[in-house]
Amino acid sequence: MSSKKVFPAAFGGTVKVPGDKSISQRVAMLASLAEGTSKVTGYLNGEDARSTLAAMEQMGAKAEFRDDALYITGVAGELQQPDEPLSMGNSGTGTRLLAGIVAGAGIEASMVGDDSLSSRPMGRIRHPLELMGARIGLTGKRGTLPMMICGGNLKGTGYLLPMASAQVKSCVLLAGLFAEGKTTVVEPRPTRDHTEKLFQALDIPIEINGLEISIEGYGRSGPRFKARDFVVPGDFSSAAFWIVAAACRPGAELLIDNVGLNPRRTALLDVMKRMGADIEVTVTEEKGDPYGTIKVRGAKLKGTVIDGDEIPNLIDELPIISVAGALAVGQTEIRDAAELRVKESDRIAEMVKNLRLFGVEVEEKDDGMIVTGPATLKTPNVVIDSHGDHRIAMSMAVLNSFSDGPLTIDNVGCVDTSYPEFWQHMEQLGGRVE
Ligand code: S3P
């Protein structure tokens, strides 16, 4: 099991984070369904994006990395039945979105994943897909992987999402691509809209009215749309670690280049500004999924409340926000975030436990936590385990940069799912990693 030893450090300088994980995986799926060859620049070379691409190849798409770009030749709507189970590794997004595609395509496939993915709830996609006419078997203990999907002849449906989840929304919309008639999903709160933006870029007929999104299905013959070129911006959720690391340190200055700035992803910036950080955003591309640069100047931060509609737009940033809370003056309260308990790990329980090990005062709530700062951090004399959760591993590495001694983090291979260059970038920005 791989581990890293990280040392206290101040971070500053310029960094360009790797491609967005959510967009890369959606591009892999849609370019694989298209007619013709798409050139994709900025595709994330991380494990989640690779397992999704490999699954699409198992179903007939062709993918080739050449001259710093990825070329995907699609199947023009007609996926092949895979001979082997689709191996989804750690990827919840890959599994849930692809389940919608497989169900719609009228093929049979099974999906398996690693220990973390095999403990995550899949009943949330089984329900809408079965309403549309697919059969889904979940053979894990509690509605979990392995999953068997038997698709075909789907009917469009109206579906009120029981939780704010872009993965479930996208699963239903992707299944809706292949359905007879119209599929409508209604979200309880706005979630990331990369699927909708890509549908629009591909001229797939989609209608958006506030929280209600509809798609007119192509029917069982499968969707017909032409390949095109895609540019995947840097992943805001990867940039978040450096944003917080710089924002919490008075005097620090950090610039992040070419990073996605979709407003459904960047609520962390509002939180950091409320807490007192100085943040300057420059949008260089406005079309489709916008991107640009973020400049952060650190300050002594103060606590804030994070809840309601803000939560889905910073859901992956909450572990690192709890780190900011530990360093800020006063209370930082996270509410309405029970979804955090079903991510790659139970992120509420993991962060509460880890912050306490460093001497931080933190109260655990069912749907969040209250962190009281500023803490004088003391690196514990124990090894921290990421429990296979990349965002826990990276959050703890950043937390320890503000502490008083070296910290060993175990089970850090998971960082490769979203940010394989993380440790190298940590050193490039002034850190020490062994
Ligand atoms: C994602 C949506 C979010 C997020 C995940 C990626 C996506 O999950 O936590 O890392 O790409 O749609 P939920 O939509 O289940 O909250």
mmCIF file of N, CA and C in Angstrom, residues 240-337:
data_model
loop_
_atom_site.group_PDB
_atom_site.id
_atom_site.type_symbol
_atom_site.label_atom_id
_atom_site.label_comp_id
_atom_site.label_asym_id
_atom_site.label_seq_id
_atom_site.Cartn_x
_atom_site.Cartn_y
_atom_site.Cartn_z
ATOM 1 N N ALA A 240 -8.992 23.351 -5.906
ATOM 2 C CA ALA A 240 -9.503 23.750 -4.588
ATOM 3 C C ALA A 240 -8.471 23.561 -3.474
ATOM 4 N N PHE A 241 -7.644 22.513 -3.589
ATOM 5 C CA PHE A 241 -6.661 22.257 -2.513
ATOM 6 C C PHE A 241 -5.664 23.410 -2.410
ATOM 7 N N TRP A 242 -5.248 23.927 -3.574
ATOM 8 C CA TRP A 242 -4.268 25.021 -3.569
ATOM 9 C C TRP A 242 -4.942 26.342 -3.227
ATOM 10 N N ILE A 243 -6.203 26.494 -3.645
ATOM 11 C CA ILE A 243 -6.945 27.729 -3.324
ATOM 12 C C ILE A 243 -7.027 27.871 -1.801
ATOM 13 N N VAL A 244 -7.418 26.786 -1.145
ATOM 14 C CA VAL A 244 -7.557 26.852 0.322
ATOM 15 C C VAL A 244 -6.183 26.990 0.981
ATOM 16 N N ALA A 245 -5.202 26.240 0.473
ATOM 17 C CA ALA A 245 -3.860 26.303 1.076
ATOM 18 C C ALA A 245 -3.334 27.739 1.048
ATOM 19 N N ALA A 246 -3.562 28.450 -0.038
ATOM 20 C CA ALA A 246 -3.061 29.835 -0.137
ATOM 21 C C ALA A 246 -3.973 30.801 0.617
ATOM 22 N N ALA A 247 -5.293 30.591 0.506
ATOM 23 C CA ALA A 247 -6.240 31.540 1.112
ATOM 24 C C ALA A 247 -6.077 31.613 2.624
ATOM 25 N N CYS A 248 -5.695 30.502 3.245
ATOM 26 C CA CYS A 248 -5.609 30.446 4.715
ATOM 27 C C CYS A 248 -4.284 30.974 5.256
ATOM 28 N N ARG A 249 -3.361 31.343 4.363
ATOM 29 C CA ARG A 249 -2.044 31.761 4.886
ATOM 30 C C ARG A 249 -1.809 33.242 4.556
ATOM 31 N N PRO A 250 -1.865 34.114 5.554
ATOM 32 C CA PRO A 250 -1.660 35.534 5.286
ATOM 33 C C PRO A 250 -0.348 35.741 4.519
ATOM 34 N N GLY A 251 -0.408 36.503 3.439
ATOM 35 C CA GLY A 251 0.805 36.796 2.656
ATOM 36 C C GLY A 251 1.023 35.863 1.490
ATOM 37 N N ALA A 252 0.374 34.686 1.471
ATOM 38 C CA ALA A 252 0.597 33.737 0.367
ATOM 39 C C ALA A 252 -0.012 34.270 -0.932
ATOM 40 N N GLU A 253 0.606 33.939 -2.059
ATOM 41 C CA GLU A 253 0.064 34.338 -3.369
ATOM 42 C C GLU A 253 0.143 33.155 -4.316
ATOM 43 N N LEU A 254 -0.939 32.847 -4.970
ATOM 44 C CA LEU A 254 -0.976 31.664 -5.834
ATOM 45 C C LEU A 254 -1.836 31.945 -7.053
ATOM 46 N N LEU A 255 -1.372 31.449 -8.207
ATOM 47 C CA LEU A 255 -2.130 31.645 -9.447
ATOM 48 C C LEU A 255 -2.441 30.275 -10.048
ATOM 49 N N ILE A 256 -3.698 30.059 -10.378
ATOM 50 C CA ILE A 256 -4.083 28.800 -11.036
ATOM 51 C C ILE A 256 -4.530 29.140 -12.445
ATOM 52 N N ASP A 257 -3.921 28.443 -13.380
ATOM 53 C CA ASP A 257 -4.089 28.706 -14.812
ATOM 54 C C ASP A 257 -5.088 27.754 -15.423
ATOM 55 N N ASN A 258 -5.829 28.207 -16.401
ATOM 56 C CA ASN A 258 -6.621 27.302 -17.254
ATOM 57 C C ASN A 258 -7.483 26.340 -16.434
ATOM 58 N N VAL A 259 -8.297 26.921 -15.557
ATOM 59 C CA VAL A 259 -9.113 26.062 -14.678
ATOM 60 C C VAL A 259 -10.597 26.318 -14.955
ATOM 61 N N GLY A 260 -11.395 25.258 -14.898
ATOM 62 C CA GLY A 260 -12.830 25.360 -15.153
ATOM 63 C C GLY A 260 -13.488 26.328 -14.174
ATOM 64 N N LEU A 261 -14.397 27.158 -14.687
ATOM 65 C CA LEU A 261 -15.050 28.169 -13.848
ATOM 66 C C LEU A 261 -16.569 28.102 -13.979
ATOM 67 N N ASN A 262 -17.085 26.916 -14.279
ATOM 68 C CA ASN A 262 -18.537 26.752 -14.338
ATOM 69 C C ASN A 262 -19.123 27.158 -12.980
ATOM 70 N N PRO A 263 -20.084 28.089 -12.975
ATOM 71 C CA PRO A 263 -20.617 28.568 -11.689
ATOM 72 C C PRO A 263 -21.235 27.467 -10.824
ATOM 73 N N ARG A 264 -21.619 26.337 -11.446
ATOM 74 C CA ARG A 264 -22.152 25.227 -10.639
ATOM 75 C C ARG A 264 -21.029 24.439 -9.950
ATOM 76 N N ARG A 265 -19.793 24.884 -10.121
ATOM 77 C CA ARG A 265 -18.661 24.200 -9.489
ATOM 78 C C ARG A 265 -17.880 25.102 -8.537
ATOM 79 N N THR A 266 -18.077 26.416 -8.631
ATOM 80 C CA THR A 266 -17.099 27.317 -8.006
ATOM 81 C C THR A 266 -17.597 27.988 -6.721
ATOM 82 N N ALA A 267 -18.609 27.405 -6.075
ATOM 83 C CA ALA A 267 -19.131 28.044 -4.858
ATOM 84 C C ALA A 267 -18.055 28.178 -3.771
ATOM 85 N N LEU A 268 -16.993 27.363 -3.848
ATOM 86 C CA LEU A 268 -15.887 27.508 -2.891
ATOM 87 C C LEU A 268 -15.321 28.930 -2.915
ATOM 88 N N LEU A 269 -15.298 29.541 -4.100
ATOM 89 C CA LEU A 269 -14.728 30.892 -4.184
ATOM 90 C C LEU A 269 -15.571 31.877 -3.373
ATOM 91 N N ASP A 270 -16.894 31.705 -3.431
ATOM 92 C CA ASP A 270 -17.774 32.584 -2.635
ATOM 93 C C ASP A 270 -17.517 32.363 -1.143
ATOM 94 N N VAL A 271 -17.345 31.094 -0.770
ATOM 95 C CA VAL A 271 -17.095 30.784 0.637
ATOM 96 C C VAL A 271 -15.775 31.420 1.097
ATOM 97 N N MET A 272 -14.732 31.252 0.286
ATOM 98 C CA MET A 272 -13.421 31.801 0.667
ATOM 99 C C MET A 272 -13.480 33.321 0.783
ATOM 100 N N LYS A 273 -14.226 33.941 -0.148
ATOM 101 C CA LYS A 273 -14.350 35.416 -0.084
ATOM 102 C C LYS A 273 -15.093 35.836 1.185
ATOM 103 N N ARG A 274 -16.184 35.092 1.487
ATOM 104 C CA ARG A 274 -16.923 35.398 2.733
ATOM 105 C C ARG A 274 -16.027 35.254 3.955
ATOM 106 N N MET A 275 -15.102 34.310 3.883
ATOM 107 C CA MET A 275 -14.219 34.067 5.030
ATOM 108 C C MET A 275 -13.095 35.099 5.090
ATOM 109 N N GLY A 276 -12.956 35.893 4.033
ATOM 110 C CA GLY A 276 -11.986 36.995 4.078
ATOM 111 C C GLY A 276 -10.827 36.880 3.105
ATOM 112 N N ALA A 277 -10.812 35.857 2.220
ATOM 113 C CA ALA A 277 -9.690 35.722 1.279
ATOM 114 C C ALA A 277 -9.854 36.714 0.138
ATOM 115 N N ASP A 278 -8.723 37.040 -0.466
ATOM 116 C CA ASP A 278 -8.719 37.973 -1.599
ATOM 117 C C ASP A 278 -8.557 37.115 -2.863
ATOM 118 N N ILE A 279 -9.613 37.058 -3.667
ATOM 119 C CA ILE A 279 -9.612 36.164 -4.837
ATOM 120 C C ILE A 279 -9.999 36.941 -6.080
ATOM 121 N N GLU A 280 -9.218 36.761 -7.128
ATOM 122 C CA GLU A 280 -9.471 37.468 -8.382
ATOM 123 C C GLU A 280 -9.651 36.427 -9.482
ATOM 124 N N VAL A 281 -10.761 36.492 -10.195
ATOM 125 C CA VAL A 281 -11.039 35.494 -11.239
ATOM 126 C C VAL A 281 -11.051 36.181 -12.594
ATOM 127 N N THR A 282 -10.369 35.613 -13.573
ATOM 128 C CA THR A 282 -10.422 36.139 -14.940
ATOM 129 C C THR A 282 -10.933 35.037 -15.850
ATOM 130 N N VAL A 283 -12.070 35.289 -16.497
ATOM 131 C CA VAL A 283 -12.623 34.284 -17.418
ATOM 132 C C VAL A 283 -11.988 34.498 -18.784
ATOM 133 N N THR A 284 -11.333 33.464 -19.320
ATOM 134 C CA THR A 284 -10.720 33.607 -20.650
ATOM 135 C C THR A 284 -11.571 32.961 -21.731
ATOM 136 N N GLU A 285 -12.465 32.010 -21.348
ATOM 137 C CA GLU A 285 -13.385 31.389 -22.322
ATOM 138 C C GLU A 285 -14.760 31.319 -21.672
ATOM 139 N N GLU A 286 -15.728 31.923 -22.339
ATOM 140 C CA GLU A 286 -17.073 31.979 -21.740
ATOM 141 C C GLU A 286 -18.005 30.924 -22.295
ATOM 142 N N LYS A 287 -17.713 30.462 -23.523
ATOM 143 C CA LYS A 287 -18.640 29.528 -24.186
ATOM 144 C C LYS A 287 -18.598 28.139 -23.544
ATOM 145 N N GLY A 288 -19.709 27.416 -23.606
ATOM 146 C CA GLY A 288 -19.751 26.043 -23.091
ATOM 147 C C GLY A 288 -19.419 26.026 -21.618
ATOM 148 N N ASP A 289 -18.447 25.224 -21.252
ATOM 149 C CA ASP A 289 -17.992 25.200 -19.876
ATOM 150 C C ASP A 289 -16.870 26.227 -19.728
ATOM 151 N N PRO A 290 -17.127 27.354 -19.052
ATOM 152 C CA PRO A 290 -16.139 28.438 -19.026
ATOM 153 C C PRO A 290 -14.862 28.066 -18.266
ATOM 154 N N TYR A 291 -13.767 28.725 -18.613
ATOM 155 C CA TYR A 291 -12.544 28.541 -17.837
ATOM 156 C C TYR A 291 -11.727 29.820 -17.836
ATOM 157 N N GLY A 292 -10.685 29.850 -17.019
ATOM 158 C CA GLY A 292 -9.857 31.048 -16.890
ATOM 159 C C GLY A 292 -8.834 30.873 -15.792
ATOM 160 N N THR A 293 -8.478 31.991 -15.136
ATOM 161 C CA THR A 293 -7.442 31.916 -14.096
ATOM 162 C C THR A 293 -8.008 32.396 -12.751
ATOM 163 N N ILE A 294 -7.399 31.903 -11.697
ATOM 164 C CA ILE A 294 -7.799 32.312 -10.340
ATOM 165 C C ILE A 294 -6.535 32.750 -9.598
ATOM 166 N N LYS A 295 -6.586 33.956 -9.045
ATOM 167 C CA LYS A 295 -5.457 34.446 -8.245
ATOM 168 C C LYS A 295 -5.918 34.525 -6.797
ATOM 169 N N VAL A 296 -5.143 33.956 -5.900
ATOM 170 C CA VAL A 296 -5.520 33.930 -4.481
ATOM 171 C C VAL A 296 -4.454 34.636 -3.657
ATOM 172 N N ARG A 297 -4.908 35.524 -2.779
ATOM 173 C CA ARG A 297 -3.977 36.115 -1.802
ATOM 174 C C ARG A 297 -4.489 35.759 -0.411
ATOM 175 N N GLY A 298 -3.630 35.191 0.389
ATOM 176 C CA GLY A 298 -4.055 34.663 1.692
ATOM 177 C C GLY A 298 -4.291 35.740 2.729
ATOM 178 N N ALA A 299 -5.101 35.396 3.732
ATOM 179 C CA ALA A 299 -5.422 36.325 4.823
ATOM 180 C C ALA A 299 -5.775 35.505 6.054
ATOM 181 N N LYS A 300 -5.948 36.179 7.166
ATOM 182 C CA LYS A 300 -6.483 35.500 8.350
ATOM 183 C C LYS A 300 -7.985 35.393 8.126
ATOM 184 N N LEU A 301 -8.489 34.177 8.011
ATOM 185 C CA LEU A 301 -9.903 34.001 7.648
ATOM 186 C C LEU A 301 -10.787 33.953 8.882
ATOM 187 N N LYS A 302 -12.091 34.182 8.629
ATOM 188 C CA LYS A 302 -13.072 34.023 9.723
ATOM 189 C C LYS A 302 -14.115 32.987 9.310
ATOM 190 N N GLY A 303 -14.755 32.355 10.292
ATOM 191 C CA GLY A 303 -15.704 31.268 10.023
ATOM 192 C C GLY A 303 -16.940 31.733 9.279
ATOM 193 N N THR A 304 -17.684 30.772 8.704
ATOM 194 C CA THR A 304 -18.908 31.084 7.967
ATOM 195 C C THR A 304 -19.854 29.886 8.045
ATOM 196 N N VAL A 305 -21.047 30.074 7.491
ATOM 197 C CA VAL A 305 -22.012 28.969 7.404
ATOM 198 C C VAL A 305 -22.144 28.575 5.942
ATOM 199 N N ILE A 306 -22.127 27.275 5.672
ATOM 200 C CA ILE A 306 -22.254 26.772 4.296
ATOM 201 C C ILE A 306 -23.431 25.808 4.296
ATOM 202 N N ASP A 307 -24.467 26.111 3.530
ATOM 203 C CA ASP A 307 -25.660 25.251 3.547
ATOM 204 C C ASP A 307 -26.510 25.458 2.290
ATOM 205 N N GLY A 308 -27.639 24.777 2.231
ATOM 206 C CA GLY A 308 -28.658 25.008 1.203
ATOM 207 C C GLY A 308 -28.146 24.801 -0.213
ATOM 208 N N ASP A 309 -28.552 25.712 -1.090
ATOM 209 C CA ASP A 309 -28.221 25.580 -2.513
ATOM 210 C C ASP A 309 -26.724 25.614 -2.792
ATOM 211 N N GLU A 310 -25.949 26.132 -1.849
ATOM 212 C CA GLU A 310 -24.510 26.207 -2.081
ATOM 213 C C GLU A 310 -23.876 24.801 -2.074
ATOM 214 N N ILE A 311 -24.488 23.883 -1.303
ATOM 215 C CA ILE A 311 -23.847 22.576 -1.067
ATOM 216 C C ILE A 311 -23.527 21.801 -2.363
ATOM 217 N N PRO A 312 -24.502 21.588 -3.280
ATOM 218 C CA PRO A 312 -24.132 20.786 -4.463
ATOM 219 C C PRO A 312 -23.028 21.444 -5.300
ATOM 220 N N ASN A 313 -22.893 22.764 -5.173
ATOM 221 C CA ASN A 313 -21.908 23.452 -6.009
ATOM 222 C C ASN A 313 -20.519 23.517 -5.378
ATOM 223 N N LEU A 314 -20.380 22.846 -4.238
ATOM 224 C CA LEU A 314 -19.045 22.687 -3.637
ATOM 225 C C LEU A 314 -18.934 21.346 -2.926
ATOM 226 N N ILE A 315 -19.779 20.390 -3.363
ATOM 227 C CA ILE A 315 -19.881 19.123 -2.629
ATOM 228 C C ILE A 315 -18.515 18.443 -2.461
ATOM 229 N N ASP A 316 -17.686 18.468 -3.526
ATOM 230 C CA ASP A 316 -16.392 17.779 -3.435
ATOM 231 C C ASP A 316 -15.348 18.595 -2.669
ATOM 232 N N GLU A 317 -15.677 19.870 -2.418
ATOM 233 C CA GLU A 317 -14.717 20.745 -1.739
ATOM 234 C C GLU A 317 -14.924 20.766 -0.220
ATOM 235 N N LEU A 318 -15.971 20.089 0.269
ATOM 236 C CA LEU A 318 -16.265 20.210 1.708
ATOM 237 C C LEU A 318 -15.145 19.680 2.616
ATOM 238 N N PRO A 319 -14.453 18.588 2.264
ATOM 239 C CA PRO A 319 -13.338 18.181 3.146
ATOM 240 C C PRO A 319 -12.274 19.279 3.276
ATOM 241 N N ILE A 320 -11.930 19.909 2.160
ATOM 242 C CA ILE A 320 -10.880 20.946 2.248
ATOM 243 C C ILE A 320 -11.440 22.219 2.888
ATOM 244 N N ILE A 321 -12.756 22.453 2.764
ATOM 245 C CA ILE A 321 -13.371 23.597 3.458
ATOM 246 C C ILE A 321 -13.313 23.382 4.980
ATOM 247 N N SER A 322 -13.433 22.129 5.416
ATOM 248 C CA SER A 322 -13.342 21.885 6.866
ATOM 249 C C SER A 322 -11.928 22.188 7.359
ATOM 250 N N VAL A 323 -10.939 22.023 6.481
ATOM 251 C CA VAL A 323 -9.553 22.401 6.834
ATOM 252 C C VAL A 323 -9.475 23.923 7.000
ATOM 253 N N ALA A 324 -10.095 24.658 6.068
ATOM 254 C CA ALA A 324 -10.111 26.128 6.184
ATOM 255 C C ALA A 324 -10.790 26.525 7.498
ATOM 256 N N GLY A 325 -11.862 25.799 7.853
ATOM 257 C CA GLY A 325 -12.586 26.093 9.096
ATOM 258 C C GLY A 325 -11.693 25.947 10.312
ATOM 259 N N ALA A 326 -10.811 24.957 10.289
ATOM 260 C CA ALA A 326 -9.920 24.728 11.437
ATOM 261 C C ALA A 326 -8.933 25.883 11.619
ATOM 262 N N LEU A 327 -8.627 26.575 10.520
ATOM 263 C CA LEU A 327 -7.626 27.645 10.571
ATOM 264 C C LEU A 327 -8.251 29.024 10.745
ATOM 265 N N ALA A 328 -9.567 29.100 10.526
ATOM 266 C CA ALA A 328 -10.256 30.393 10.573
ATOM 267 C C ALA A 328 -10.652 30.746 12.002
ATOM 268 N N VAL A 329 -10.905 32.008 12.224
ATOM 269 C CA VAL A 329 -11.317 32.477 13.546
ATOM 270 C C VAL A 329 -12.823 32.273 13.697
ATOM 271 N N GLY A 330 -13.238 31.576 14.748
ATOM 272 C CA GLY A 330 -14.672 31.376 15.007
ATOM 273 C C GLY A 330 -15.184 30.073 14.425
ATOM 274 N N GLN A 331 -16.515 29.988 14.307
ATOM 275 C CA GLN A 331 -17.122 28.721 13.881
ATOM 276 C C GLN A 331 -17.377 28.674 12.382
ATOM 277 N N THR A 332 -17.072 27.529 11.782
ATOM 278 C CA THR A 332 -17.460 27.254 10.399
ATOM 279 C C THR A 332 -18.434 26.101 10.461
ATOM 280 N N GLU A 333 -19.651 26.354 9.972
ATOM 281 C CA GLU A 333 -20.690 25.342 10.089
ATOM 282 C C GLU A 333 -21.091 24.847 8.706
ATOM 283 N N ILE A 334 -21.050 23.519 8.521
ATOM 284 C CA ILE A 334 -21.477 22.892 7.261
ATOM 285 C C ILE A 334 -22.778 22.158 7.558
ATOM 286 N N ARG A 335 -23.848 22.517 6.822
ATOM 287 C CA ARG A 335 -25.165 21.861 7.013
ATOM 288 C C ARG A 335 -25.681 21.361 5.676
ATOM 289 N N ASP A 336 -26.708 20.541 5.698
ATOM 290 C CA ASP A 336 -27.412 20.050 4.492
ATOM 291 C C ASP A 336 -26.497 19.211 3.597
ATOM 292 N N ALA A 337 -25.481 18.580 4.168
ATOM 293 C CA ALA A 337 -24.493 17.890 3.339
ATOM 294 C C ALA A 337 -24.429 16.390 3.667
#
